[in-house]
Amino acid sequence: MSEREPGAAVDDHGGRGTAEPGAVGRGEPGLGRRLDGTVSVQLMRLLVRAAHDAGVDPAQLARVPGTDAVVLGGELNRLPMRSLLTLWELIAQARPGAGSGAAIAAAAPLGTLDTWDYLVTTGASLADSLRAAQPYHRLVTAAAEGFDLSGESDLTIGYRTTADDPAVASVVNEYVLAYYLRRAREATGRPLVPTRVTFGHPAPADRSGLIAVFGTDSIEFDAAADAITFHADDARAPLPRADPVLAKLMHSHAELVLASARPVADPLDPFRLALTAAVDAGDPALARVAKTLTMSERTLQRHLAEHGTTWRAELDAIRYERAKDLLAQGHSTSTIAHRLAFTDDRALRKAFHRWTGTPPTAARG
């Protein structure tokens, strides 16, 4: 999900150069590169649910990287933008035409997109909320998607997706504009009606559904931009849920989330997340991890072999890292052996010597 108005200057954080400066990534020059081409797990979860609702074949959906339960369960995970676009393509194929994108927004109550949802609804006004949130738009999506605001009195939210297929882009555009209308209504507590809605794609045969969603027949098609405009009275009106202290806390939280985000780009990342969870649960069995990833044990082992590794090598690597951490915390070898599912502390000591050439006591520092 992203928004940019054509012709606006976009800065390194996906916002206009004139937007309120944010501290996103301050002290971490590589943050932008690290998150480039990734989207939030919250947005991916919304699209996965939408794909299921649209009737996408589960087997087809399972082939999209980043859609397994383990990856989707990590609140700080960042997933490939390509995976998001693939989900949009599957949804557009399963449920083409007007109304598909708006239905996804209708299934996304406040809080669905986590921090971003609250950033855009807790400022002094709708305009203030969006402008203050603008530098943090990477909380939701890749910077290439962009996000822009314009208007000295009325407020216009502009948007352009990187989806190449016009049929897919039309679904994405519809979702984004419907999403911002919904958040504007939730923020103000009023059934706002935009003064103007524009889409770059041709008009559908039946526009009644879109008129019902946006509450107006002032909808233009084949326009130069995809955008939604709110009257100045609505954009500047004080928000009933405005909370300066909460807004400040949300901005600090946004900084923390972006700094802590974990891109999941390696094909083995989902497996390693599942294996780590199994080790931490004290049950690092091949069968357990394979079941978590909804594949057979044989398929999982073949998947690992295709990427130049083995089950034993991966389990060893995670056990080693966990053992080092636990030793540094002062835990006994018997406790560590139990937590890492070794048969006894002798087996742990033998493994540690194999890993490092030294006994576990040498790692205590």
PDB file of N, CA and C in Angstrom, residues 45-95:
ATOM      1  N   ARG A  45      -0.249  -9.913   5.663  1.00  0.00           N
ATOM      2  CA  ARG A  45      -1.319 -10.712   6.284  1.00  0.00           C
ATOM      3  C   ARG A  45      -2.685 -10.313   5.729  1.00  0.00           C
ATOM      4  N   LEU A  46      -2.899  -9.010   5.577  1.00  0.00           N
ATOM      5  CA  LEU A  46      -4.171  -8.528   5.042  1.00  0.00           C
ATOM      6  C   LEU A  46      -4.390  -9.072   3.631  1.00  0.00           C
ATOM      7  N   LEU A  47      -3.339  -9.061   2.817  1.00  0.00           N
ATOM      8  CA  LEU A  47      -3.473  -9.538   1.440  1.00  0.00           C
ATOM      9  C   LEU A  47      -3.645 -11.054   1.365  1.00  0.00           C
ATOM     10  N   VAL A  48      -2.995 -11.776   2.261  1.00  0.00           N
ATOM     11  CA  VAL A  48      -3.170 -13.230   2.283  1.00  0.00           C
ATOM     12  C   VAL A  48      -4.622 -13.572   2.620  1.00  0.00           C
ATOM     13  N   ARG A  49      -5.183 -12.882   3.621  1.00  0.00           N
ATOM     14  CA  ARG A  49      -6.609 -13.108   3.954  1.00  0.00           C
ATOM     15  C   ARG A  49      -7.502 -12.741   2.771  1.00  0.00           C
ATOM     16  N   ALA A  50      -7.172 -11.636   2.114  1.00  0.00           N
ATOM     17  CA  ALA A  50      -7.977 -11.209   0.970  1.00  0.00           C
ATOM     18  C   ALA A  50      -7.904 -12.236  -0.159  1.00  0.00           C
ATOM     19  N   ALA A  51      -6.731 -12.818  -0.361  1.00  0.00           N
ATOM     20  CA  ALA A  51      -6.579 -13.825  -1.405  1.00  0.00           C
ATOM     21  C   ALA A  51      -7.419 -15.060  -1.084  1.00  0.00           C
ATOM     22  N   HIS A  52      -7.415 -15.476   0.183  1.00  0.00           N
ATOM     23  CA  HIS A  52      -8.260 -16.599   0.599  1.00  0.00           C
ATOM     24  C   HIS A  52      -9.727 -16.264   0.345  1.00  0.00           C
ATOM     25  N   ASP A  53     -10.142 -15.056   0.737  1.00  0.00           N
ATOM     26  CA  ASP A  53     -11.543 -14.645   0.564  1.00  0.00           C
ATOM     27  C   ASP A  53     -11.937 -14.570  -0.907  1.00  0.00           C
ATOM     28  N   ALA A  54     -10.954 -14.242  -1.753  1.00  0.00           N
ATOM     29  CA  ALA A  54     -11.239 -14.127  -3.187  1.00  0.00           C
ATOM     30  C   ALA A  54     -11.292 -15.488  -3.866  1.00  0.00           C
ATOM     31  N   GLY A  55     -10.925 -16.536  -3.132  1.00  0.00           N
ATOM     32  CA  GLY A  55     -10.984 -17.882  -3.696  1.00  0.00           C
ATOM     33  C   GLY A  55      -9.714 -18.329  -4.391  1.00  0.00           C
ATOM     34  N   VAL A  56      -8.580 -17.688  -4.084  1.00  0.00           N
ATOM     35  CA  VAL A  56      -7.315 -18.110  -4.682  1.00  0.00           C
ATOM     36  C   VAL A  56      -6.977 -19.520  -4.216  1.00  0.00           C
ATOM     37  N   ASP A  57      -6.511 -20.353  -5.125  1.00  0.00           N
ATOM     38  CA  ASP A  57      -6.143 -21.734  -4.809  1.00  0.00           C
ATOM     39  C   ASP A  57      -5.080 -21.733  -3.705  1.00  0.00           C
ATOM     40  N   PRO A  58      -5.325 -22.418  -2.582  1.00  0.00           N
ATOM     41  CA  PRO A  58      -4.347 -22.449  -1.483  1.00  0.00           C
ATOM     42  C   PRO A  58      -2.970 -22.926  -1.904  1.00  0.00           C
ATOM     43  N   ALA A  59      -2.928 -23.898  -2.837  1.00  0.00           N
ATOM     44  CA  ALA A  59      -1.642 -24.406  -3.298  1.00  0.00           C
ATOM     45  C   ALA A  59      -0.875 -23.326  -4.053  1.00  0.00           C
ATOM     46  N   GLN A  60      -1.602 -22.538  -4.824  1.00  0.00           N
ATOM     47  CA  GLN A  60      -0.989 -21.439  -5.559  1.00  0.00           C
ATOM     48  C   GLN A  60      -0.508 -20.357  -4.594  1.00  0.00           C
ATOM     49  N   LEU A  61      -1.296 -20.106  -3.579  1.00  0.00           N
ATOM     50  CA  LEU A  61      -0.945 -19.097  -2.581  1.00  0.00           C
ATOM     51  C   LEU A  61       0.284 -19.526  -1.786  1.00  0.00           C
ATOM     52  N   ALA A  62       0.388 -20.813  -1.483  1.00  0.00           N
ATOM     53  CA  ALA A  62       1.504 -21.316  -0.685  1.00  0.00           C
ATOM     54  C   ALA A  62       2.838 -21.168  -1.404  1.00  0.00           C
ATOM     55  N   ARG A  63       2.799 -21.025  -2.725  1.00  0.00           N
ATOM     56  CA  ARG A  63       4.043 -20.881  -3.483  1.00  0.00           C
ATOM     57  C   ARG A  63       4.589 -19.455  -3.460  1.00  0.00           C
ATOM     58  N   VAL A  64       3.822 -18.528  -2.915  1.00  0.00           N
ATOM     59  CA  VAL A  64       4.282 -17.137  -2.844  1.00  0.00           C
ATOM     60  C   VAL A  64       5.221 -16.997  -1.651  1.00  0.00           C
ATOM     61  N   PRO A  65       6.476 -16.598  -1.849  1.00  0.00           N
ATOM     62  CA  PRO A  65       7.420 -16.464  -0.727  1.00  0.00           C
ATOM     63  C   PRO A  65       6.900 -15.513   0.346  1.00  0.00           C
ATOM     64  N   GLY A  66       7.003 -15.948   1.613  1.00  0.00           N
ATOM     65  CA  GLY A  66       6.614 -15.076   2.710  1.00  0.00           C
ATOM     66  C   GLY A  66       5.178 -15.214   3.145  1.00  0.00           C
ATOM     67  N   THR A  67       4.461 -16.212   2.642  1.00  0.00           N
ATOM     68  CA  THR A  67       3.050 -16.357   3.005  1.00  0.00           C
ATOM     69  C   THR A  67       2.802 -17.506   3.978  1.00  0.00           C
ATOM     70  N   ASP A  68       3.869 -18.155   4.463  1.00  0.00           N
ATOM     71  CA  ASP A  68       3.657 -19.240   5.415  1.00  0.00           C
ATOM     72  C   ASP A  68       3.421 -18.668   6.810  1.00  0.00           C
ATOM     73  N   ALA A  69       2.840 -19.470   7.666  1.00  0.00           N
ATOM     74  CA  ALA A  69       2.416 -19.013   8.993  1.00  0.00           C
ATOM     75  C   ALA A  69       3.574 -18.528   9.851  1.00  0.00           C
ATOM     76  N   VAL A  70       4.731 -19.157   9.725  1.00  0.00           N
ATOM     77  CA  VAL A  70       5.868 -18.769  10.556  1.00  0.00           C
ATOM     78  C   VAL A  70       6.309 -17.350  10.243  1.00  0.00           C
ATOM     79  N   VAL A  71       6.488 -17.043   8.975  1.00  0.00           N
ATOM     80  CA  VAL A  71       6.924 -15.703   8.575  1.00  0.00           C
ATOM     81  C   VAL A  71       5.857 -14.669   8.901  1.00  0.00           C
ATOM     82  N   LEU A  72       4.603 -14.985   8.623  1.00  0.00           N
ATOM     83  CA  LEU A  72       3.520 -14.032   8.873  1.00  0.00           C
ATOM     84  C   LEU A  72       3.301 -13.798  10.365  1.00  0.00           C
ATOM     85  N   GLY A  73       3.815 -14.677  11.190  1.00  0.00           N
ATOM     86  CA  GLY A  73       3.647 -14.523  12.634  1.00  0.00           C
ATOM     87  C   GLY A  73       4.642 -13.580  13.274  1.00  0.00           C
ATOM     88  N   GLY A  74       5.668 -13.161  12.550  1.00  0.00           N
ATOM     89  CA  GLY A  74       6.683 -12.264  13.109  1.00  0.00           C
ATOM     90  C   GLY A  74       6.346 -10.810  12.880  1.00  0.00           C
ATOM     91  N   GLU A  75       6.003 -10.071  13.934  1.00  0.00           N
ATOM     92  CA  GLU A  75       5.523  -8.700  13.786  1.00  0.00           C
ATOM     93  C   GLU A  75       6.549  -7.753  13.179  1.00  0.00           C
ATOM     94  N   LEU A  76       7.831  -8.059  13.300  1.00  0.00           N
ATOM     95  CA  LEU A  76       8.866  -7.172  12.771  1.00  0.00           C
ATOM     96  C   LEU A  76       9.416  -7.657  11.434  1.00  0.00           C
ATOM     97  N   ASN A  77       8.870  -8.734  10.900  1.00  0.00           N
ATOM     98  CA  ASN A  77       9.350  -9.235   9.615  1.00  0.00           C
ATOM     99  C   ASN A  77       8.985  -8.290   8.485  1.00  0.00           C
ATOM    100  N   ARG A  78       9.883  -8.164   7.530  1.00  0.00           N
ATOM    101  CA  ARG A  78       9.642  -7.384   6.310  1.00  0.00           C
ATOM    102  C   ARG A  78       9.766  -8.351   5.138  1.00  0.00           C
ATOM    103  N   LEU A  79       8.777  -8.360   4.270  1.00  0.00           N
ATOM    104  CA  LEU A  79       8.708  -9.347   3.210  1.00  0.00           C
ATOM    105  C   LEU A  79       8.909  -8.705   1.837  1.00  0.00           C
ATOM    106  N   PRO A  80       9.323  -9.485   0.841  1.00  0.00           N
ATOM    107  CA  PRO A  80       9.631  -8.920  -0.478  1.00  0.00           C
ATOM    108  C   PRO A  80       8.426  -8.251  -1.140  1.00  0.00           C
ATOM    109  N   MET A  81       8.670  -7.075  -1.705  1.00  0.00           N
ATOM    110  CA  MET A  81       7.617  -6.368  -2.429  1.00  0.00           C
ATOM    111  C   MET A  81       7.085  -7.234  -3.571  1.00  0.00           C
ATOM    112  N   ARG A  82       7.973  -8.042  -4.169  1.00  0.00           N
ATOM    113  CA  ARG A  82       7.544  -8.910  -5.261  1.00  0.00           C
ATOM    114  C   ARG A  82       6.456  -9.879  -4.796  1.00  0.00           C
ATOM    115  N   SER A  83       6.560 -10.348  -3.568  1.00  0.00           N
ATOM    116  CA  SER A  83       5.539 -11.256  -3.040  1.00  0.00           C
ATOM    117  C   SER A  83       4.204 -10.533  -2.901  1.00  0.00           C
ATOM    118  N   LEU A  84       4.252  -9.280  -2.433  1.00  0.00           N
ATOM    119  CA  LEU A  84       3.020  -8.504  -2.303  1.00  0.00           C
ATOM    120  C   LEU A  84       2.365  -8.309  -3.666  1.00  0.00           C
ATOM    121  N   LEU A  85       3.166  -7.958  -4.660  1.00  0.00           N
ATOM    122  CA  LEU A  85       2.611  -7.744  -6.002  1.00  0.00           C
ATOM    123  C   LEU A  85       2.030  -9.040  -6.561  1.00  0.00           C
ATOM    124  N   THR A  86       2.653 -10.162  -6.241  1.00  0.00           N
ATOM    125  CA  THR A  86       2.107 -11.449  -6.689  1.00  0.00           C
ATOM    126  C   THR A  86       0.740 -11.702  -6.058  1.00  0.00           C
ATOM    127  N   LEU A  87       0.591 -11.362  -4.786  1.00  0.00           N
ATOM    128  CA  LEU A  87      -0.708 -11.506  -4.133  1.00  0.00           C
ATOM    129  C   LEU A  87      -1.753 -10.622  -4.805  1.00  0.00           C
ATOM    130  N   TRP A  88      -1.376  -9.388  -5.116  1.00  0.00           N
ATOM    131  CA  TRP A  88      -2.309  -8.500  -5.814  1.00  0.00           C
ATOM    132  C   TRP A  88      -2.718  -9.097  -7.161  1.00  0.00           C
ATOM    133  N   GLU A  89      -1.752  -9.701  -7.861  1.00  0.00           N
ATOM    134  CA  GLU A  89      -2.059 -10.306  -9.156  1.00  0.00           C
ATOM    135  C   GLU A  89      -3.051 -11.457  -8.998  1.00  0.00           C
ATOM    136  N   LEU A  90      -2.832 -12.291  -7.992  1.00  0.00           N
ATOM    137  CA  LEU A  90      -3.732 -13.424  -7.756  1.00  0.00           C
ATOM    138  C   LEU A  90      -5.136 -12.953  -7.396  1.00  0.00           C
ATOM    139  N   ILE A  91      -5.214 -11.896  -6.586  1.00  0.00           N
ATOM    140  CA  ILE A  91      -6.519 -11.352  -6.203  1.00  0.00           C
ATOM    141  C   ILE A  91      -7.232 -10.762  -7.408  1.00  0.00           C
ATOM    142  N   ALA A  92      -6.485 -10.021  -8.231  1.00  0.00           N
ATOM    143  CA  ALA A  92      -7.084  -9.401  -9.423  1.00  0.00           C
ATOM    144  C   ALA A  92      -7.599 -10.460 -10.399  1.00  0.00           C
ATOM    145  N   GLN A  93      -6.903 -11.585 -10.482  1.00  0.00           N
ATOM    146  CA  GLN A  93      -7.347 -12.668 -11.364  1.00  0.00           C
ATOM    147  C   GLN A  93      -8.571 -13.376 -10.802  1.00  0.00           C
ATOM    148  N   ALA A  94      -8.590 -13.565  -9.480  1.00  0.00           N
ATOM    149  CA  ALA A  94      -9.695 -14.293  -8.853  1.00  0.00           C
ATOM    150  C   ALA A  94     -10.947 -13.449  -8.714  1.00  0.00           C
ATOM    151  N   ARG A  95     -10.775 -12.138  -8.523  1.00  0.00           N
ATOM    152  CA  ARG A  95     -11.921 -11.254  -8.329  1.00  0.00           C
ATOM    153  C   ARG A  95     -11.695  -9.961  -9.114  1.00  0.00           C
TER     154      ARG A  95
END
